[in-house]
PDB file of C-alpha atoms in Angstrom:
ATOM      1  CA  MET A   1     -10.857 -21.161 -16.358  1.00 54.00           C
ATOM      2  CA  GLU A   2      -7.995 -22.538 -14.759  1.00 71.00           C
ATOM      3  CA  PHE A   3      -7.315 -23.147 -10.735  1.00 74.00           C
ATOM      4  CA  LEU A   4      -5.016 -20.393 -10.841  1.00 76.00           C
ATOM      5  CA  ASP A   5      -6.904 -17.672 -12.316  1.00 81.00           C
ATOM      6  CA  ILE A   6      -9.722 -18.313  -9.510  1.00 87.00           C
ATOM      7  CA  PHE A   7      -6.360 -16.481  -7.326  1.00 87.00           C
ATOM      8  CA  LEU A   8      -5.546 -14.256 -10.152  1.00 86.00           C
ATOM      9  CA  LEU A   9      -8.703 -13.050 -10.133  1.00 90.00           C
ATOM     10  CA  GLY A  10      -9.101 -12.905  -6.403  1.00 92.00           C
ATOM     11  CA  VAL A  11      -6.034 -10.346  -6.149  1.00 93.00           C
ATOM     12  CA  GLY A  12      -7.414  -7.991  -8.410  1.00 93.00           C
ATOM     13  CA  ILE A  13     -11.193  -7.670  -6.996  1.00 94.00           C
ATOM     14  CA  PHE A  14      -9.206  -7.084  -3.604  1.00 95.00           C
ATOM     15  CA  THR A  15      -6.944  -4.879  -5.084  1.00 95.00           C
ATOM     16  CA  LEU A  16      -9.562  -3.158  -6.471  1.00 95.00           C
ATOM     17  CA  PHE A  17     -11.796  -2.861  -3.476  1.00 96.00           C
ATOM     18  CA  VAL A  18      -9.445  -1.543  -1.372  1.00 95.00           C
ATOM     19  CA  ALA A  19      -8.783   1.345  -3.960  1.00 96.00           C
ATOM     20  CA  ALA A  20     -12.667   1.657  -4.161  1.00 96.00           C
ATOM     21  CA  LYS A  21     -12.638   2.203  -0.403  1.00 95.00           C
ATOM     22  CA  ARG A  22      -9.884   4.949  -0.239  1.00 95.00           C
ATOM     23  CA  LEU A  23     -11.492   6.761  -2.959  1.00 96.00           C
ATOM     24  CA  ASP A  24     -14.515   7.012  -1.280  1.00 95.00           C
ATOM     25  CA  MET A  25     -12.578   8.274   1.743  1.00 94.00           C
ATOM     26  CA  THR A  26     -10.477  10.914  -0.467  1.00 94.00           C
ATOM     27  CA  ASP A  27     -13.714  11.718  -1.588  1.00 94.00           C
ATOM     28  CA  ALA A  28     -15.123  12.387   1.925  1.00 93.00           C
ATOM     29  CA  ALA A  29     -12.539  14.269   3.139  1.00 93.00           C
ATOM     30  CA  GLU A  30     -13.248  16.484  -0.175  1.00 92.00           C
ATOM     31  CA  SER A  31     -16.198  17.302   0.577  1.00 91.00           C
ATOM     32  CA  PHE A  32     -15.864  18.026   3.986  1.00 91.00           C
ATOM     33  CA  LYS A  33     -13.167  20.526   2.845  1.00 89.00           C
ATOM     34  CA  ASN A  34     -15.690  22.140   0.595  1.00 87.00           C
ATOM     35  CA  ASN A  35     -17.254  23.053   3.941  1.00 82.00           C
ATOM     36  CA  LEU A  36     -14.340  25.210   5.170  1.00 81.00           C
ATOM     37  CA  ASP A  37     -13.792  26.608   2.021  1.00 74.00           C
ATOM     38  CA  GLY A  38     -13.602  30.589   2.830  1.00 74.00           C
ATOM     39  CA  ILE A  39     -12.005  30.333   5.756  1.00 77.00           C
ATOM     40  CA  ALA A  40      -9.000  32.912   6.082  1.00 72.00           C
ATOM     41  CA  VAL A  41      -5.170  31.325   6.267  1.00 74.00           C
ATOM     42  CA  GLU A  42      -4.144  32.897   9.340  1.00 76.00           C
ATOM     43  CA  GLY A  43      -2.470  31.845  12.836  1.00 74.00           C
ATOM     44  CA  ILE A  44       0.417  29.750  13.953  1.00 80.00           C
ATOM     45  CA  ARG A  45       0.624  26.484  11.076  1.00 83.00           C
ATOM     46  CA  GLU A  46       2.202  24.702  13.994  1.00 83.00           C
ATOM     47  CA  GLU A  47      -1.123  25.343  16.474  1.00 79.00           C
ATOM     48  CA  SER A  48      -3.813  24.194  13.966  1.00 85.00           C
ATOM     49  CA  VAL A  49      -5.513  20.292  14.485  1.00 88.00           C
ATOM     50  CA  SER A  50      -4.136  19.223  11.332  1.00 88.00           C
ATOM     51  CA  PHE A  51      -0.572  19.657  12.223  1.00 86.00           C
ATOM     52  CA  ARG A  52      -0.879  18.339  15.641  1.00 84.00           C
ATOM     53  CA  LEU A  53      -2.736  15.209  14.445  1.00 84.00           C
ATOM     54  CA  ARG A  54       0.108  14.743  11.963  1.00 83.00           C
ATOM     55  CA  LYS A  55       2.380  14.737  14.481  1.00 79.00           C
ATOM     56  CA  ASP A  56       0.996  11.798  16.790  1.00 71.00           C
ATOM     57  CA  PRO A  57       2.344   8.738  16.405  1.00 58.00           C
ATOM     58  CA  LEU A  58       0.980   6.058  14.414  1.00 57.00           C
ATOM     59  CA  PHE A  59       2.186   3.400  16.578  1.00 48.00           C
ATOM     60  CA  LEU A  60       1.586   3.604  20.659  1.00 44.00           C
ATOM     61  CA  THR A  61       1.548  -0.132  21.304  1.00 45.00           C
ATOM     62  CA  PRO A  62       4.877  -1.248  23.216  1.00 45.00           C
ATOM     63  CA  TRP A  63       7.230  -2.958  21.619  1.00 42.00           C
ATOM     64  CA  LYS A  64       7.265  -6.964  22.425  1.00 48.00           C
ATOM     65  CA  ARG A  65       9.251  -9.867  21.631  1.00 48.00           C
ATOM     66  CA  GLY A  66       8.363 -11.140  18.727  1.00 49.00           C
ATOM     67  CA  ARG A  67       7.148 -15.309  17.985  1.00 48.00           C
ATOM     68  CA  PHE A  68       9.547 -16.326  17.281  1.00 48.00           C
ATOM     69  CA  SER A  69      12.295 -14.964  18.930  1.00 48.00           C
ATOM     70  CA  SER A  70      12.746 -18.332  21.474  1.00 52.00           C
ATOM     71  CA  LEU A  71      14.271 -19.542  18.469  1.00 48.00           C
ATOM     72  CA  ASN A  72      17.253 -17.425  18.877  1.00 51.00           C
ATOM     73  CA  GLU A  73      17.969 -19.938  22.357  1.00 54.00           C
ATOM     74  CA  ARG A  74      18.152 -22.848  20.323  1.00 56.00           C
ATOM     75  CA  PRO A  75      20.275 -22.456  17.247  1.00 57.00           C
ATOM     76  CA  ILE A  76      19.038 -25.994  16.174  1.00 62.00           C
ATOM     77  CA  LEU A  77      15.692 -25.510  15.255  1.00 62.00           C
ATOM     78  CA  LEU A  78      16.779 -22.052  13.872  1.00 56.00           C
ATOM     79  CA  LEU A  79      19.136 -24.184  11.459  1.00 62.00           C
ATOM     80  CA  ILE A  80      15.958 -26.064  10.361  1.00 70.00           C
ATOM     81  CA  ALA A  81      13.902 -23.017   9.935  1.00 65.00           C
ATOM     82  CA  PHE A  82      16.032 -21.660   8.035  1.00 62.00           C
ATOM     83  CA  ILE A  83      16.588 -24.973   6.415  1.00 71.00           C
ATOM     84  CA  LEU A  84      12.554 -25.048   5.184  1.00 72.00           C
ATOM     85  CA  VAL A  85      12.803 -21.592   4.776  1.00 66.00           C
ATOM     86  CA  LEU A  86      15.362 -21.828   1.594  1.00 66.00           C
ATOM     87  CA  ALA A  87      13.083 -25.008   0.523  1.00 68.00           C
ATOM     88  CA  VAL A  88      10.190 -23.402   0.386  1.00 64.00           C
ATOM     89  CA  ILE A  89      11.726 -20.479  -1.651  1.00 60.00           C
ATOM     90  CA  PHE A  90      13.743 -22.754  -3.890  1.00 60.00           C
ATOM     91  CA  GLU A  91      10.345 -24.532  -4.259  1.00 60.00           C
ATOM     92  CA  VAL A  92       8.517 -21.318  -5.128  1.00 58.00           C
ATOM     93  CA  PHE A  93      11.418 -19.932  -7.764  1.00 59.00           C
ATOM     94  CA  ILE A  94      10.947 -23.785  -9.810  1.00 60.00           C
ATOM     95  CA  LEU A  95       7.167 -23.665  -9.907  1.00 55.00           C
ATOM     96  CA  ALA A  96       7.393 -19.581 -11.091  1.00 53.00           C
ATOM     97  CA  MET A  97      10.190 -20.782 -13.389  1.00 53.00           C
ATOM     98  CA  THR A  98       8.059 -23.588 -15.113  1.00 55.00           C
ATOM     99  CA  TYR A  99       4.550 -22.926 -14.348  1.00 62.00           C
ATOM    100  CA  THR A 100       4.231 -18.830 -16.578  1.00 67.00           C
ATOM    101  CA  LYS A 101       0.868 -18.286 -14.041  1.00 76.00           C
ATOM    102  CA  PHE A 102       2.283 -18.970 -10.906  1.00 76.00           C
ATOM    103  CA  GLY A 103       5.071 -16.398 -11.206  1.00 74.00           C
ATOM    104  CA  VAL A 104       2.290 -13.738 -12.420  1.00 80.00           C
ATOM    105  CA  LEU A 105       0.469 -14.729  -9.015  1.00 83.00           C
ATOM    106  CA  ILE A 106       3.574 -14.225  -6.943  1.00 81.00           C
ATOM    107  CA  SER A 107       4.395 -11.070  -8.803  1.00 82.00           C
ATOM    108  CA  TYR A 108       0.625  -9.442  -8.520  1.00 87.00           C
ATOM    109  CA  VAL A 109      -0.041 -10.784  -4.755  1.00 87.00           C
ATOM    110  CA  VAL A 110       3.709  -8.335  -3.855  1.00 86.00           C
ATOM    111  CA  ILE A 111       2.651  -5.461  -6.171  1.00 89.00           C
ATOM    112  CA  ALA A 112      -0.817  -5.745  -4.518  1.00 91.00           C
ATOM    113  CA  VAL A 113       0.722  -6.089  -0.549  1.00 90.00           C
ATOM    114  CA  ALA A 114       3.124  -2.994  -1.794  1.00 89.00           C
ATOM    115  CA  PHE A 115       0.130  -1.000  -3.049  1.00 92.00           C
ATOM    116  CA  HIS A 116      -1.688  -2.084   0.118  1.00 90.00           C
ATOM    117  CA  ASN A 117       0.724  -0.771   2.680  1.00 86.00           C
ATOM    118  CA  GLY A 118       2.309   2.499   1.242  1.00 84.00           C
ATOM    119  CA  PRO A 119       5.056   4.007   1.801  1.00 86.00           C
ATOM    120  CA  ASP A 120       4.989   6.534   5.357  1.00 82.00           C
ATOM    121  CA  ASP A 121       4.324   9.549   4.050  1.00 86.00           C
ATOM    122  CA  LEU A 122       0.777   8.364   2.664  1.00 89.00           C
ATOM    123  CA  ASN A 123      -0.081   6.094   5.572  1.00 86.00           C
ATOM    124  CA  ILE A 124       0.546   9.415   7.392  1.00 87.00           C
ATOM    125  CA  ASP A 125      -2.073  10.616   4.818  1.00 90.00           C
ATOM    126  CA  GLU A 126      -4.101   7.993   5.345  1.00 90.00           C
ATOM    127  CA  PHE A 127      -4.694   7.941   8.598  1.00 88.00           C
ATOM    128  CA  TYR A 128      -5.120  11.917   9.001  1.00 89.00           C
ATOM    129  CA  LEU A 129      -7.460  11.799   6.019  1.00 91.00           C
ATOM    130  CA  ARG A 130      -9.728   9.598   8.343  1.00 89.00           C
ATOM    131  CA  LYS A 131      -9.092  11.109  12.043  1.00 88.00           C
ATOM    132  CA  ILE A 132      -9.601  14.975  10.433  1.00 90.00           C
ATOM    133  CA  THR A 133     -12.939  14.696   8.836  1.00 90.00           C
ATOM    134  CA  ARG A 134     -14.448  13.232  12.152  1.00 89.00           C
ATOM    135  CA  LYS A 135     -13.108  17.055  13.986  1.00 87.00           C
ATOM    136  CA  ASP A 136     -15.724  19.537  15.294  1.00 86.00           C
ATOM    137  CA  PRO A 137     -15.239  22.027  12.078  1.00 84.00           C
ATOM    138  CA  THR A 138     -15.432  25.095  14.002  1.00 82.00           C
ATOM    139  CA  THR A 139     -11.940  23.748  15.660  1.00 84.00           C
ATOM    140  CA  LEU A 140     -10.674  24.385  12.332  1.00 86.00           C
ATOM    141  CA  ASN A 141      -9.031  27.270  10.462  1.00 85.00           C
ATOM    142  CA  GLY A 142      -7.386  27.695   7.194  1.00 85.00           C
ATOM    143  CA  HIS A 143      -4.561  25.994   7.547  1.00 87.00           C
ATOM    144  CA  ASP A 144      -6.625  23.237   7.876  1.00 88.00           C
ATOM    145  CA  VAL A 145      -8.068  23.504   5.049  1.00 88.00           C
ATOM    146  CA  LEU A 146      -4.849  23.109   2.938  1.00 89.00           C
ATOM    147  CA  PHE A 147      -3.307  20.293   5.029  1.00 91.00           C
ATOM    148  CA  ILE A 148      -6.908  18.228   3.645  1.00 92.00           C
ATOM    149  CA  GLN A 149      -6.545  19.798   0.202  1.00 91.00           C
ATOM    150  CA  ARG A 150      -2.652  18.412   0.087  1.00 92.00           C
ATOM    151  CA  ALA A 151      -3.559  14.965   1.793  1.00 93.00           C
ATOM    152  CA  ALA A 152      -6.732  13.987  -0.600  1.00 94.00           C
ATOM    153  CA  SER A 153      -4.807  14.598  -3.385  1.00 93.00           C
ATOM    154  CA  SER A 154      -2.064  12.785  -3.045  1.00 91.00           C
ATOM    155  CA  PHE A 155      -3.653  10.045  -1.701  1.00 94.00           C
ATOM    156  CA  LYS A 156      -6.124  10.497  -4.759  1.00 94.00           C
ATOM    157  CA  SER A 157      -3.552  10.002  -6.756  1.00 94.00           C
ATOM    158  CA  TRP A 158      -2.115   6.730  -5.475  1.00 95.00           C
ATOM    159  CA  SER A 159      -5.478   5.372  -5.055  1.00 95.00           C
ATOM    160  CA  ARG A 160      -6.542   5.503  -8.846  1.00 96.00           C
ATOM    161  CA  MET A 161      -3.252   3.709  -9.761  1.00 95.00           C
ATOM    162  CA  GLN A 162      -3.991   0.945  -7.182  1.00 95.00           C
ATOM    163  CA  GLY A 163      -7.714   0.820  -8.615  1.00 95.00           C
ATOM    164  CA  VAL A 164      -5.730   0.946 -12.509  1.00 95.00           C
ATOM    165  CA  PHE A 165      -3.533  -2.042 -11.421  1.00 94.00           C
ATOM    166  CA  GLY A 166      -6.611  -4.312  -9.804  1.00 94.00           C
ATOM    167  CA  LEU A 167      -8.455  -3.606 -12.492  1.00 93.00           C
ATOM    168  CA  SER A 168      -5.692  -5.117 -15.019  1.00 91.00           C
ATOM    169  CA  PHE A 169      -5.166  -7.932 -12.468  1.00 90.00           C
ATOM    170  CA  MET A 170      -8.703  -9.066 -13.698  1.00 90.00           C
ATOM    171  CA  LEU A 171      -8.800  -8.632 -16.807  1.00 88.00           C
ATOM    172  CA  SER A 172      -5.089 -10.107 -17.634  1.00 84.00           C
ATOM    173  CA  ILE A 173      -7.508 -13.816 -16.618  1.00 82.00           C
ATOM    174  CA  PHE A 174      -9.087 -13.232 -20.084  1.00 83.00           C
ATOM    175  CA  LEU A 175      -5.630 -13.471 -22.191  1.00 78.00           C
ATOM    176  CA  PRO A 176      -4.080 -15.842 -23.718  1.00 78.00           C
ATOM    177  CA  ILE A 177      -1.109 -17.480 -22.105  1.00 71.00           C
ATOM    178  CA  GLY A 178       1.304 -15.816 -24.610  1.00 71.00           C
ATOM    179  CA  PHE A 179      -1.138 -12.413 -24.371  1.00 75.00           C
ATOM    180  CA  LEU A 180      -0.948 -13.186 -20.354  1.00 73.00           C
ATOM    181  CA  PHE A 181       3.158 -13.239 -20.307  1.00 73.00           C
ATOM    182  CA  ILE A 182       3.471  -9.945 -22.045  1.00 78.00           C
ATOM    183  CA  GLY A 183       0.596  -7.946 -20.495  1.00 78.00           C
ATOM    184  CA  PHE A 184       2.165  -9.747 -16.952  1.00 77.00           C
ATOM    185  CA  LEU A 185       6.219  -8.256 -18.223  1.00 80.00           C
ATOM    186  CA  ILE A 186       4.343  -4.413 -18.989  1.00 84.00           C
ATOM    187  CA  LEU A 187       2.553  -4.081 -15.413  1.00 84.00           C
ATOM    188  CA  ILE A 188       5.685  -5.570 -13.661  1.00 81.00           C
ATOM    189  CA  LEU A 189       7.644  -3.040 -15.487  1.00 85.00           C
ATOM    190  CA  LEU A 190       5.548   0.015 -14.445  1.00 88.00           C
ATOM    191  CA  GLY A 191       4.482  -1.279 -11.197  1.00 86.00           C
ATOM    192  CA  PHE A 192       8.182  -1.152  -9.690  1.00 83.00           C
ATOM    193  CA  LEU A 193       8.680   1.731 -11.906  1.00 86.00           C
ATOM    194  CA  TYR A 194       5.786   3.881 -10.314  1.00 89.00           C
ATOM    195  CA  LEU A 195       6.288   1.719  -6.651  1.00 87.00           C
ATOM    196  CA  GLY A 196       9.663   2.636  -6.932  1.00 84.00           C
ATOM    197  CA  TYR A 197       9.356   6.548  -7.472  1.00 85.00           C
ATOM    198  CA  LYS A 198       6.871   6.513  -4.354  1.00 86.00           C
ATOM    199  CA  TYR A 199       8.872   4.254  -1.990  1.00 82.00           C
ATOM    200  CA  SER A 200      12.027   6.708  -2.529  1.00 76.00           C
ATOM    201  CA  ALA A 201      13.781   4.038  -3.738  1.00 64.00           C
ATOM    202  CA  ASP A 202      16.705   5.745  -5.752  1.00 56.00           C
ATOM    203  CA  ARG A 203      17.410   7.055  -1.763  1.00 55.00           C
ATOM    204  CA  ALA A 204      18.100   3.607  -0.431  1.00 48.00           C
ATOM    205  CA  ILE A 205      19.842   2.833  -4.165  1.00 46.00           C
ATOM    206  CA  PHE A 206      22.162   6.068  -5.202  1.00 45.00           C
ATOM    207  CA  ARG A 207      22.012   7.699  -1.836  1.00 42.00           C
TER     208      ARG A 207
END
């Protein structure tokens, strides 16, 4: 096993581990929902616990200046920082072009981060599912059941796909370099098509 294989394996294990934890969370949410089955969907939807919870702001901390905002006040430091960033990007690009596994690693990290962060609607689903299962079931109604079912179904499909990619990352290190490159291209194509669909990339490009 080469040195970079350790990092490729690490990215795969991390991606698969996060997916497994998320699937456990969705299973717990579905079990929680099953205890509420049979409750009539009645009353005002906007007054349900789920509706109010999903409307809560996710980030309550006040905005603060970034750590490197002081560079804006020192043009020469900003210029030096810009040159260093360009040098690092150029070096990474050269390594990726000359060493296949380094390029594979960079791409895997990008996909893993995209799956870990997720688009806004799925982040809200995750936040909601973690919170709603801690609520007193007696305070919930039929509208909450529908909210839980919709969020759990959406987030479970995302987590399963994340697990598939994590497992693929792990297994790819056992392929010969030629097959690794072919598998890498397939994963990149499928990954960016799926992530582009979930992140609604078409809105940014065509609208």
